[in-house]
mmCIF file with all atom_site columns, N, CA and C in Angstrom:
data_model
loop_
_atom_site.group_PDB
_atom_site.id
_atom_site.type_symbol
_atom_site.label_atom_id
_atom_site.label_alt_id
_atom_site.label_comp_id
_atom_site.label_asym_id
_atom_site.label_entity_id
_atom_site.label_seq_id
_atom_site.pdbx_PDB_ins_code
_atom_site.Cartn_x
_atom_site.Cartn_y
_atom_site.Cartn_z
_atom_site.occupancy
_atom_site.B_iso_or_equiv
_atom_site.pdbx_formal_charge
_atom_site.auth_seq_id
_atom_site.auth_comp_id
_atom_site.auth_asym_id
_atom_site.auth_atom_id
_atom_site.pdbx_PDB_model_num
ATOM 1   N N  . MET A 1 1  ? -10.731 -9.690  -10.538 1.00 51.00 ? 1  MET A N  1
ATOM 2   C CA . MET A 1 1  ? -9.876  -10.589 -9.798  1.00 51.00 ? 1  MET A CA 1
ATOM 3   C C  . MET A 1 1  ? -10.000 -10.303 -8.313  1.00 51.00 ? 1  MET A C  1
ATOM 4   N N  . GLU A 1 2  ? -10.269 -11.325 -7.538  1.00 63.00 ? 2  GLU A N  1
ATOM 5   C CA . GLU A 1 2  ? -10.398 -11.175 -6.099  1.00 63.00 ? 2  GLU A CA 1
ATOM 6   C C  . GLU A 1 2  ? -9.145  -11.665 -5.408  1.00 63.00 ? 2  GLU A C  1
ATOM 7   N N  . LEU A 1 3  ? -8.871  -11.122 -4.246  1.00 69.00 ? 3  LEU A N  1
ATOM 8   C CA . LEU A 1 3  ? -7.738  -11.560 -3.454  1.00 69.00 ? 3  LEU A CA 1
ATOM 9   C C  . LEU A 1 3  ? -8.179  -12.680 -2.536  1.00 69.00 ? 3  LEU A C  1
ATOM 10  N N  . ASP A 1 4  ? -7.335  -13.707 -2.380  1.00 70.00 ? 4  ASP A N  1
ATOM 11  C CA . ASP A 1 4  ? -7.678  -14.744 -1.422  1.00 70.00 ? 4  ASP A CA 1
ATOM 12  C C  . ASP A 1 4  ? -7.336  -14.243 -0.022  1.00 70.00 ? 4  ASP A C  1
ATOM 13  N N  . ALA A 1 5  ? -7.819  -14.956 0.983   1.00 59.00 ? 5  ALA A N  1
ATOM 14  C CA . ALA A 1 5  ? -7.654  -14.506 2.367   1.00 59.00 ? 5  ALA A CA 1
ATOM 15  C C  . ALA A 1 5  ? -6.186  -14.374 2.753   1.00 59.00 ? 5  ALA A C  1
ATOM 16  N N  . GLY A 1 6  ? -5.339  -15.274 2.255   1.00 69.00 ? 6  GLY A N  1
ATOM 17  C CA . GLY A 1 6  ? -3.912  -15.208 2.575   1.00 69.00 ? 6  GLY A CA 1
ATOM 18  C C  . GLY A 1 6  ? -3.262  -13.956 2.025   1.00 69.00 ? 6  GLY A C  1
ATOM 19  N N  . THR A 1 7  ? -3.544  -13.659 0.769   1.00 86.00 ? 7  THR A N  1
ATOM 20  C CA . THR A 1 7  ? -2.970  -12.466 0.143   1.00 86.00 ? 7  THR A CA 1
ATOM 21  C C  . THR A 1 7  ? -3.508  -11.208 0.818   1.00 86.00 ? 7  THR A C  1
ATOM 22  N N  . LEU A 1 8  ? -4.786  -11.195 1.121   1.00 87.00 ? 8  LEU A N  1
ATOM 23  C CA . LEU A 1 8  ? -5.402  -10.056 1.798   1.00 87.00 ? 8  LEU A CA 1
ATOM 24  C C  . LEU A 1 8  ? -4.734  -9.829  3.152   1.00 87.00 ? 8  LEU A C  1
ATOM 25  N N  . GLY A 1 9  ? -4.520  -10.909 3.890   1.00 89.00 ? 9  GLY A N  1
ATOM 26  C CA . GLY A 1 9  ? -3.852  -10.806 5.186   1.00 89.00 ? 9  GLY A CA 1
ATOM 27  C C  . GLY A 1 9  ? -2.427  -10.307 5.049   1.00 89.00 ? 9  GLY A C  1
ATOM 28  N N  . ASP A 1 10 ? -1.723  -10.776 4.015   1.00 94.00 ? 10 ASP A N  1
ATOM 29  C CA . ASP A 1 10 ? -0.351  -10.321 3.773   1.00 94.00 ? 10 ASP A CA 1
ATOM 30  C C  . ASP A 1 10 ? -0.320  -8.823  3.486   1.00 94.00 ? 10 ASP A C  1
ATOM 31  N N  . ILE A 1 11 ? -1.253  -8.362  2.668   1.00 94.00 ? 11 ILE A N  1
ATOM 32  C CA . ILE A 1 11 ? -1.303  -6.937  2.323   1.00 94.00 ? 11 ILE A CA 1
ATOM 33  C C  . ILE A 1 11 ? -1.610  -6.110  3.565   1.00 94.00 ? 11 ILE A C  1
ATOM 34  N N  . GLU A 1 12 ? -2.575  -6.555  4.359   1.00 93.00 ? 12 GLU A N  1
ATOM 35  C CA . GLU A 1 12 ? -2.923  -5.819  5.573   1.00 93.00 ? 12 GLU A CA 1
ATOM 36  C C  . GLU A 1 12 ? -1.737  -5.752  6.532   1.00 93.00 ? 12 GLU A C  1
ATOM 37  N N  . SER A 1 13 ? -0.995  -6.838  6.642   1.00 96.00 ? 13 SER A N  1
ATOM 38  C CA . SER A 1 13 ? 0.189   -6.880  7.499   1.00 96.00 ? 13 SER A CA 1
ATOM 39  C C  . SER A 1 13 ? 1.260   -5.920  6.997   1.00 96.00 ? 13 SER A C  1
ATOM 40  N N  . LEU A 1 14 ? 1.468   -5.897  5.680   1.00 97.00 ? 14 LEU A N  1
ATOM 41  C CA . LEU A 1 14 ? 2.454   -4.990  5.102   1.00 97.00 ? 14 LEU A CA 1
ATOM 42  C C  . LEU A 1 14 ? 2.044   -3.531  5.255   1.00 97.00 ? 14 LEU A C  1
ATOM 43  N N  . ILE A 1 15 ? 0.756   -3.255  5.180   1.00 96.00 ? 15 ILE A N  1
ATOM 44  C CA . ILE A 1 15 ? 0.276   -1.882  5.382   1.00 96.00 ? 15 ILE A CA 1
ATOM 45  C C  . ILE A 1 15 ? 0.635   -1.421  6.787   1.00 96.00 ? 15 ILE A C  1
ATOM 46  N N  . GLU A 1 16 ? 0.374   -2.256  7.781   1.00 96.00 ? 16 GLU A N  1
ATOM 47  C CA . GLU A 1 16 ? 0.711   -1.899  9.163   1.00 96.00 ? 16 GLU A CA 1
ATOM 48  C C  . GLU A 1 16 ? 2.212   -1.698  9.323   1.00 96.00 ? 16 GLU A C  1
ATOM 49  N N  . LYS A 1 17 ? 2.999   -2.582  8.730   1.00 97.00 ? 17 LYS A N  1
ATOM 50  C CA . LYS A 1 17 ? 4.454   -2.467  8.804   1.00 97.00 ? 17 LYS A CA 1
ATOM 51  C C  . LYS A 1 17 ? 4.911   -1.158  8.165   1.00 97.00 ? 17 LYS A C  1
ATOM 52  N N  . CYS A 1 18 ? 4.329   -0.810  7.034   1.00 96.00 ? 18 CYS A N  1
ATOM 53  C CA . CYS A 1 18 ? 4.698   0.405   6.321   1.00 96.00 ? 18 CYS A CA 1
ATOM 54  C C  . CYS A 1 18 ? 4.333   1.650   7.125   1.00 96.00 ? 18 CYS A C  1
ATOM 55  N N  . LYS A 1 19 ? 3.195   1.632   7.774   1.00 94.00 ? 19 LYS A N  1
ATOM 56  C CA . LYS A 1 19 ? 2.755   2.782   8.562   1.00 94.00 ? 19 LYS A CA 1
ATOM 57  C C  . LYS A 1 19 ? 3.746   3.135   9.660   1.00 94.00 ? 19 LYS A C  1
ATOM 58  N N  . TYR A 1 20 ? 4.349   2.115   10.266  1.00 95.00 ? 20 TYR A N  1
ATOM 59  C CA . TYR A 1 20 ? 5.220   2.349   11.410  1.00 95.00 ? 20 TYR A CA 1
ATOM 60  C C  . TYR A 1 20 ? 6.704   2.358   11.061  1.00 95.00 ? 20 TYR A C  1
ATOM 61  N N  . GLU A 1 21 ? 7.024   2.190   9.803   1.00 95.00 ? 21 GLU A N  1
ATOM 62  C CA . GLU A 1 21 ? 8.414   2.248   9.364   1.00 95.00 ? 21 GLU A CA 1
ATOM 63  C C  . GLU A 1 21 ? 8.876   3.703   9.339   1.00 95.00 ? 21 GLU A C  1
ATOM 64  N N  . ARG A 1 22 ? 10.013  3.969   9.919   1.00 93.00 ? 22 ARG A N  1
ATOM 65  C CA . ARG A 1 22 ? 10.510  5.346   9.978   1.00 93.00 ? 22 ARG A CA 1
ATOM 66  C C  . ARG A 1 22 ? 11.420  5.693   8.805   1.00 93.00 ? 22 ARG A C  1
ATOM 67  N N  . ASP A 1 23 ? 12.068  4.723   8.235   1.00 93.00 ? 23 ASP A N  1
ATOM 68  C CA . ASP A 1 23 ? 12.999  4.955   7.125   1.00 93.00 ? 23 ASP A CA 1
ATOM 69  C C  . ASP A 1 23 ? 12.206  5.109   5.824   1.00 93.00 ? 23 ASP A C  1
ATOM 70  N N  . PRO A 1 24 ? 12.245  6.285   5.207   1.00 90.00 ? 24 PRO A N  1
ATOM 71  C CA . PRO A 1 24 ? 11.461  6.529   3.990   1.00 90.00 ? 24 PRO A CA 1
ATOM 72  C C  . PRO A 1 24 ? 11.788  5.555   2.849   1.00 90.00 ? 24 PRO A C  1
ATOM 73  N N  . ASP A 1 25 ? 13.052  5.178   2.715   1.00 91.00 ? 25 ASP A N  1
ATOM 74  C CA . ASP A 1 25 ? 13.416  4.251   1.648   1.00 91.00 ? 25 ASP A CA 1
ATOM 75  C C  . ASP A 1 25 ? 12.779  2.884   1.864   1.00 91.00 ? 25 ASP A C  1
ATOM 76  N N  . ARG A 1 26 ? 12.805  2.418   3.089   1.00 95.00 ? 26 ARG A N  1
ATOM 77  C CA . ARG A 1 26 ? 12.171  1.122   3.400   1.00 95.00 ? 26 ARG A CA 1
ATOM 78  C C  . ARG A 1 26 ? 10.650  1.218   3.251   1.00 95.00 ? 26 ARG A C  1
ATOM 79  N N  . GLN A 1 27 ? 10.107  2.359   3.646   1.00 95.00 ? 27 GLN A N  1
ATOM 80  C CA . GLN A 1 27 ? 8.663   2.576   3.522   1.00 95.00 ? 27 GLN A CA 1
ATOM 81  C C  . GLN A 1 27 ? 8.246   2.503   2.051   1.00 95.00 ? 27 GLN A C  1
ATOM 82  N N  . LEU A 1 28 ? 9.031   3.107   1.184   1.00 93.00 ? 28 LEU A N  1
ATOM 83  C CA . LEU A 1 28 ? 8.748   3.070   -0.249  1.00 93.00 ? 28 LEU A CA 1
ATOM 84  C C  . LEU A 1 28 ? 8.837   1.632   -0.769  1.00 93.00 ? 28 LEU A C  1
ATOM 85  N N  . LYS A 1 29 ? 9.850   0.896   -0.357  1.00 95.00 ? 29 LYS A N  1
ATOM 86  C CA . LYS A 1 29 ? 9.996   -0.489  -0.798  1.00 95.00 ? 29 LYS A CA 1
ATOM 87  C C  . LYS A 1 29 ? 8.790   -1.329  -0.386  1.00 95.00 ? 29 LYS A C  1
ATOM 88  N N  . ILE A 1 30 ? 8.307   -1.124  0.830   1.00 96.00 ? 30 ILE A N  1
ATOM 89  C CA . ILE A 1 30 ? 7.132   -1.863  1.296   1.00 96.00 ? 30 ILE A CA 1
ATOM 90  C C  . ILE A 1 30 ? 5.913   -1.485  0.462   1.00 96.00 ? 30 ILE A C  1
ATOM 91  N N  . LEU A 1 31 ? 5.743   -0.189  0.187   1.00 95.00 ? 31 LEU A N  1
ATOM 92  C CA . LEU A 1 31 ? 4.618   0.264   -0.634  1.00 95.00 ? 31 LEU A CA 1
ATOM 93  C C  . LEU A 1 31 ? 4.678   -0.363  -2.024  1.00 95.00 ? 31 LEU A C  1
ATOM 94  N N  . LEU A 1 32 ? 5.860   -0.463  -2.596  1.00 95.00 ? 32 LEU A N  1
ATOM 95  C CA . LEU A 1 32 ? 5.997   -1.074  -3.918  1.00 95.00 ? 32 LEU A CA 1
ATOM 96  C C  . LEU A 1 32 ? 5.643   -2.562  -3.886  1.00 95.00 ? 32 LEU A C  1
ATOM 97  N N  . VAL A 1 33 ? 5.982   -3.251  -2.806  1.00 95.00 ? 33 VAL A N  1
ATOM 98  C CA . VAL A 1 33 ? 5.610   -4.666  -2.658  1.00 95.00 ? 33 VAL A CA 1
ATOM 99  C C  . VAL A 1 33 ? 4.094   -4.790  -2.555  1.00 95.00 ? 33 VAL A C  1
ATOM 100 N N  . ILE A 1 34 ? 3.488   -3.927  -1.749  1.00 95.00 ? 34 ILE A N  1
ATOM 101 C CA . ILE A 1 34 ? 2.024   -3.934  -1.614  1.00 95.00 ? 34 ILE A CA 1
ATOM 102 C C  . ILE A 1 34 ? 1.385   -3.708  -2.978  1.00 95.00 ? 34 ILE A C  1
ATOM 103 N N  . ASN A 1 35 ? 1.857   -2.725  -3.695  1.00 93.00 ? 35 ASN A N  1
ATOM 104 C CA . ASN A 1 35 ? 1.303   -2.397  -5.008  1.00 93.00 ? 35 ASN A CA 1
ATOM 105 C C  . ASN A 1 35 ? 1.427   -3.582  -5.963  1.00 93.00 ? 35 ASN A C  1
ATOM 106 N N  . ALA A 1 36 ? 2.531   -4.285  -5.903  1.00 93.00 ? 36 ALA A N  1
ATOM 107 C CA . ALA A 1 36 ? 2.740   -5.443  -6.777  1.00 93.00 ? 36 ALA A CA 1
ATOM 108 C C  . ALA A 1 36 ? 1.757   -6.575  -6.453  1.00 93.00 ? 36 ALA A C  1
ATOM 109 N N  . MET A 1 37 ? 1.283   -6.633  -5.218  1.00 92.00 ? 37 MET A N  1
ATOM 110 C CA . MET A 1 37 ? 0.363   -7.693  -4.810  1.00 92.00 ? 37 MET A CA 1
ATOM 111 C C  . MET A 1 37 ? -1.092  -7.387  -5.178  1.00 92.00 ? 37 MET A C  1
ATOM 112 N N  . LEU A 1 38 ? -1.378  -6.143  -5.503  1.00 90.00 ? 38 LEU A N  1
ATOM 113 C CA . LEU A 1 38 ? -2.754  -5.746  -5.821  1.00 90.00 ? 38 LEU A CA 1
ATOM 114 C C  . LEU A 1 38 ? -3.145  -6.228  -7.214  1.00 90.00 ? 38 LEU A C  1
ATOM 115 N N  . PRO A 1 39 ? -4.445  -6.475  -7.412  1.00 86.00 ? 39 PRO A N  1
ATOM 116 C CA . PRO A 1 39 ? -4.915  -6.808  -8.762  1.00 86.00 ? 39 PRO A CA 1
ATOM 117 C C  . PRO A 1 39 ? -4.589  -5.664  -9.717  1.00 86.00 ? 39 PRO A C  1
ATOM 118 N N  . HIS A 1 40 ? -4.398  -5.992  -10.972 1.00 84.00 ? 40 HIS A N  1
ATOM 119 C CA . HIS A 1 40 ? -3.999  -5.002  -11.983 1.00 84.00 ? 40 HIS A CA 1
ATOM 120 C C  . HIS A 1 40 ? -4.898  -3.770  -11.984 1.00 84.00 ? 40 HIS A C  1
ATOM 121 N N  . THR A 1 41 ? -6.183  -3.967  -11.834 1.00 82.00 ? 41 THR A N  1
ATOM 122 C CA . THR A 1 41 ? -7.120  -2.840  -11.892 1.00 82.00 ? 41 THR A CA 1
ATOM 123 C C  . THR A 1 41 ? -7.049  -1.942  -10.665 1.00 82.00 ? 41 THR A C  1
ATOM 124 N N  . LYS A 1 42 ? -6.415  -2.411  -9.601  1.00 84.00 ? 42 LYS A N  1
ATOM 125 C CA . LYS A 1 42 ? -6.344  -1.627  -8.363  1.00 84.00 ? 42 LYS A CA 1
ATOM 126 C C  . LYS A 1 42 ? -4.953  -1.088  -8.069  1.00 84.00 ? 42 LYS A C  1
ATOM 127 N N  . LYS A 1 43 ? -3.996  -1.365  -8.950  1.00 88.00 ? 43 LYS A N  1
ATOM 128 C CA . LYS A 1 43 ? -2.637  -0.898  -8.713  1.00 88.00 ? 43 LYS A CA 1
ATOM 129 C C  . LYS A 1 43 ? -2.586  0.623   -8.718  1.00 88.00 ? 43 LYS A C  1
ATOM 130 N N  . LEU A 1 44 ? -1.731  1.154   -7.881  1.00 88.00 ? 44 LEU A N  1
ATOM 131 C CA . LEU A 1 44 ? -1.538  2.597   -7.805  1.00 88.00 ? 44 LEU A CA 1
ATOM 132 C C  . LEU A 1 44 ? -0.611  3.052   -8.920  1.00 88.00 ? 44 LEU A C  1
ATOM 133 N N  . HIS A 1 45 ? -0.811  4.256   -9.362  1.00 89.00 ? 45 HIS A N  1
ATOM 134 C CA . HIS A 1 45 ? 0.121   4.894   -10.294 1.00 89.00 ? 45 HIS A CA 1
ATOM 135 C C  . HIS A 1 45 ? 1.049   5.729   -9.425  1.00 89.00 ? 45 HIS A C  1
ATOM 136 N N  . ILE A 1 46 ? 2.192   5.175   -9.111  1.00 88.00 ? 46 ILE A N  1
ATOM 137 C CA . ILE A 1 46 ? 3.108   5.820   -8.174  1.00 88.00 ? 46 ILE A CA 1
ATOM 138 C C  . ILE A 1 46 ? 3.973   6.827   -8.925  1.00 88.00 ? 46 ILE A C  1
ATOM 139 N N  . PRO A 1 47 ? 3.930   8.092   -8.481  1.00 87.00 ? 47 PRO A N  1
ATOM 140 C CA . PRO A 1 47 ? 4.716   9.127   -9.155  1.00 87.00 ? 47 PRO A CA 1
ATOM 141 C C  . PRO A 1 47 ? 6.213   8.943   -8.899  1.00 87.00 ? 47 PRO A C  1
ATOM 142 N N  . SER A 1 48 ? 7.022   9.592   -9.695  1.00 85.00 ? 48 SER A N  1
ATOM 143 C CA . SER A 1 48 ? 8.471   9.456   -9.538  1.00 85.00 ? 48 SER A CA 1
ATOM 144 C C  . SER A 1 48 ? 8.983   10.215  -8.318  1.00 85.00 ? 48 SER A C  1
ATOM 145 N N  . TYR A 1 49 ? 8.282   11.246  -7.909  1.00 87.00 ? 49 TYR A N  1
ATOM 146 C CA . TYR A 1 49 ? 8.669   11.994  -6.715  1.00 87.00 ? 49 TYR A CA 1
ATOM 147 C C  . TYR A 1 49 ? 7.639   11.723  -5.634  1.00 87.00 ? 49 TYR A C  1
ATOM 148 N N  . LEU A 1 50 ? 8.090   11.144  -4.525  1.00 83.00 ? 50 LEU A N  1
ATOM 149 C CA . LEU A 1 50 ? 7.170   10.782  -3.452  1.00 83.00 ? 50 LEU A CA 1
ATOM 150 C C  . LEU A 1 50 ? 7.425   11.598  -2.200  1.00 83.00 ? 50 LEU A C  1
ATOM 151 N N  . THR A 1 51 ? 6.353   11.846  -1.486  1.00 85.00 ? 51 THR A N  1
ATOM 152 C CA . THR A 1 51 ? 6.450   12.495  -0.191  1.00 85.00 ? 51 THR A CA 1
ATOM 153 C C  . THR A 1 51 ? 5.867   11.563  0.861   1.00 85.00 ? 51 THR A C  1
ATOM 154 N N  . ASP A 1 52 ? 6.132   11.861  2.126   1.00 84.00 ? 52 ASP A N  1
ATOM 155 C CA . ASP A 1 52 ? 5.536   11.081  3.207   1.00 84.00 ? 52 ASP A CA 1
ATOM 156 C C  . ASP A 1 52 ? 4.011   11.153  3.133   1.00 84.00 ? 52 ASP A C  1
ATOM 157 N N  . ASP A 1 53 ? 3.497   12.316  2.773   1.00 90.00 ? 53 ASP A N  1
ATOM 158 C CA . ASP A 1 53 ? 2.045   12.480  2.669   1.00 90.00 ? 53 ASP A CA 1
ATOM 159 C C  . ASP A 1 53 ? 1.461   11.561  1.593   1.00 90.00 ? 53 ASP A C  1
ATOM 160 N N  . TYR A 1 54 ? 2.171   11.424  0.477   1.00 92.00 ? 54 TYR A N  1
ATOM 161 C CA . TYR A 1 54 ? 1.675   10.543  -0.581  1.00 92.00 ? 54 TYR A CA 1
ATOM 162 C C  . TYR A 1 54 ? 1.611   9.107   -0.087  1.00 92.00 ? 54 TYR A C  1
ATOM 163 N N  . ILE A 1 55 ? 2.641   8.650   0.593   1.00 92.00 ? 55 ILE A N  1
ATOM 164 C CA . ILE A 1 55 ? 2.660   7.268   1.084   1.00 92.00 ? 55 ILE A CA 1
ATOM 165 C C  . ILE A 1 55 ? 1.524   7.051   2.072   1.00 92.00 ? 55 ILE A C  1
ATOM 166 N N  . THR A 1 56 ? 1.328   7.989   2.977   1.00 92.00 ? 56 THR A N  1
ATOM 167 C CA . THR A 1 56 ? 0.236   7.881   3.949   1.00 92.00 ? 56 THR A CA 1
ATOM 168 C C  . THR A 1 56 ? -1.109  7.821   3.238   1.00 92.00 ? 56 THR A C  1
ATOM 169 N N  . ARG A 1 57 ? -1.301  8.678   2.255   1.00 93.00 ? 57 ARG A N  1
ATOM 170 C CA . ARG A 1 57 ? -2.572  8.710   1.506   1.00 93.00 ? 57 ARG A CA 1
ATOM 171 C C  . ARG A 1 57 ? -2.761  7.427   0.696   1.00 93.00 ? 57 ARG A C  1
ATOM 172 N N  . ALA A 1 58 ? -1.686  6.932   0.100   1.00 94.00 ? 58 ALA A N  1
ATOM 173 C CA . ALA A 1 58 ? -1.762  5.701   -0.690  1.00 94.00 ? 58 ALA A CA 1
ATOM 174 C C  . ALA A 1 58 ? -2.154  4.523   0.187   1.00 94.00 ? 58 ALA A C  1
ATOM 175 N N  . LEU A 1 59 ? -1.568  4.428   1.371   1.00 95.00 ? 59 LEU A N  1
ATOM 176 C CA . LEU A 1 59 ? -1.918  3.343   2.294   1.00 95.00 ? 59 LEU A CA 1
ATOM 177 C C  . LEU A 1 59 ? -3.382  3.430   2.700   1.00 95.00 ? 59 LEU A C  1
ATOM 178 N N  . TYR A 1 60 ? -3.856  4.655   2.945   1.00 94.00 ? 60 TYR A N  1
ATOM 179 C CA . TYR A 1 60 ? -5.260  4.858   3.299   1.00 94.00 ? 60 TYR A CA 1
ATOM 180 C C  . TYR A 1 60 ? -6.174  4.396   2.166   1.00 94.00 ? 60 TYR A C  1
ATOM 181 N N  . GLU A 1 61 ? -5.839  4.755   0.944   1.00 91.00 ? 61 GLU A N  1
ATOM 182 C CA . GLU A 1 61 ? -6.660  4.372   -0.210  1.00 91.00 ? 61 GLU A CA 1
ATOM 183 C C  . GLU A 1 61 ? -6.670  2.852   -0.402  1.00 91.00 ? 61 GLU A C  1
ATOM 184 N N  . ILE A 1 62 ? -5.544  2.207   -0.181  1.00 92.00 ? 62 ILE A N  1
ATOM 185 C CA . ILE A 1 62 ? -5.483  0.751   -0.302  1.00 92.00 ? 62 ILE A CA 1
ATOM 186 C C  . ILE A 1 62 ? -6.348  0.110   0.772   1.00 92.00 ? 62 ILE A C  1
ATOM 187 N N  . GLU A 1 63 ? -6.232  0.592   2.007   1.00 91.00 ? 63 GLU A N  1
ATOM 188 C CA . GLU A 1 63 ? -7.057  0.045   3.091   1.00 91.00 ? 63 GLU A CA 1
ATOM 189 C C  . GLU A 1 63 ? -8.541  0.229   2.797   1.00 91.00 ? 63 GLU A C  1
ATOM 190 N N  . LYS A 1 64 ? -8.912  1.395   2.309   1.00 89.00 ? 64 LYS A N  1
ATOM 191 C CA . LYS A 1 64 ? -10.307 1.674   1.988   1.00 89.00 ? 64 LYS A CA 1
ATOM 192 C C  . LYS A 1 64 ? -10.808 0.716   0.919   1.00 89.00 ? 64 LYS A C  1
ATOM 193 N N  . ALA A 1 65 ? -9.996  0.460   -0.090  1.00 84.00 ? 65 ALA A N  1
ATOM 194 C CA . ALA A 1 65 ? -10.380 -0.467  -1.159  1.00 84.00 ? 65 ALA A CA 1
ATOM 195 C C  . ALA A 1 65 ? -10.508 -1.890  -0.614  1.00 84.00 ? 65 ALA A C  1
ATOM 196 N N  . LEU A 1 66 ? -9.624  -2.291  0.277   1.00 84.00 ? 66 LEU A N  1
ATOM 197 C CA . LEU A 1 66 ? -9.683  -3.648  0.841   1.00 84.00 ? 66 LEU A CA 1
ATOM 198 C C  . LEU A 1 66 ? -10.937 -3.831  1.685   1.00 84.00 ? 66 LEU A C  1
ATOM 199 N N  . LYS A 1 67 ? -11.308 -2.802  2.422   1.00 82.00 ? 67 LYS A N  1
ATOM 200 C CA . LYS A 1 67 ? -12.492 -2.892  3.282   1.00 82.00 ? 67 LYS A CA 1
ATOM 201 C C  . LYS A 1 67 ? -13.788 -2.881  2.479   1.00 82.00 ? 67 LYS A C  1
ATOM 202 N N  . SER A 1 68 ? -13.743 -2.335  1.277   1.00 80.00 ? 68 SER A N  1
ATOM 203 C CA . SER A 1 68 ? -14.952 -2.297  0.440   1.00 80.00 ? 68 SER A CA 1
ATOM 204 C C  . SER A 1 68 ? -15.074 -3.560  -0.416  1.00 80.00 ? 68 SER A C  1
ATOM 205 N N  . ASN A 1 69 ? -14.307 -4.584  -0.062  1.00 66.00 ? 69 ASN A N  1
ATOM 206 C CA . ASN A 1 69 ? -14.351 -5.887  -0.738  1.00 66.00 ? 69 ASN A CA 1
ATOM 207 C C  . ASN A 1 69 ? -14.017 -5.812  -2.212  1.00 66.00 ? 69 ASN A C  1
ATOM 208 N N  . TYR A 1 70 ? -13.242 -4.822  -2.582  1.00 52.00 ? 70 TYR A N  1
ATOM 209 C CA . TYR A 1 70 ? -12.804 -4.693  -3.978  1.00 52.00 ? 70 TYR A CA 1
ATOM 210 C C  . TYR A 1 70 ? -13.967 -4.833  -4.902  1.00 52.00 ? 70 TYR A C  1
#
């Protein structure tokens, strides 16, 4: 399943928003929205205990996958 340009743009916009969000709860909510928008095969397995480092790494992995054209 490929993402259309609109969905891809939405995900990229949310990634940027998440990177600069200071509130961890809001950051997690944004990450969950991003994850919900990803194709089933690319969804993250989000652990029950999250750290700031995990969110940063998850965003990096999503960006890397988007740039590699899925």
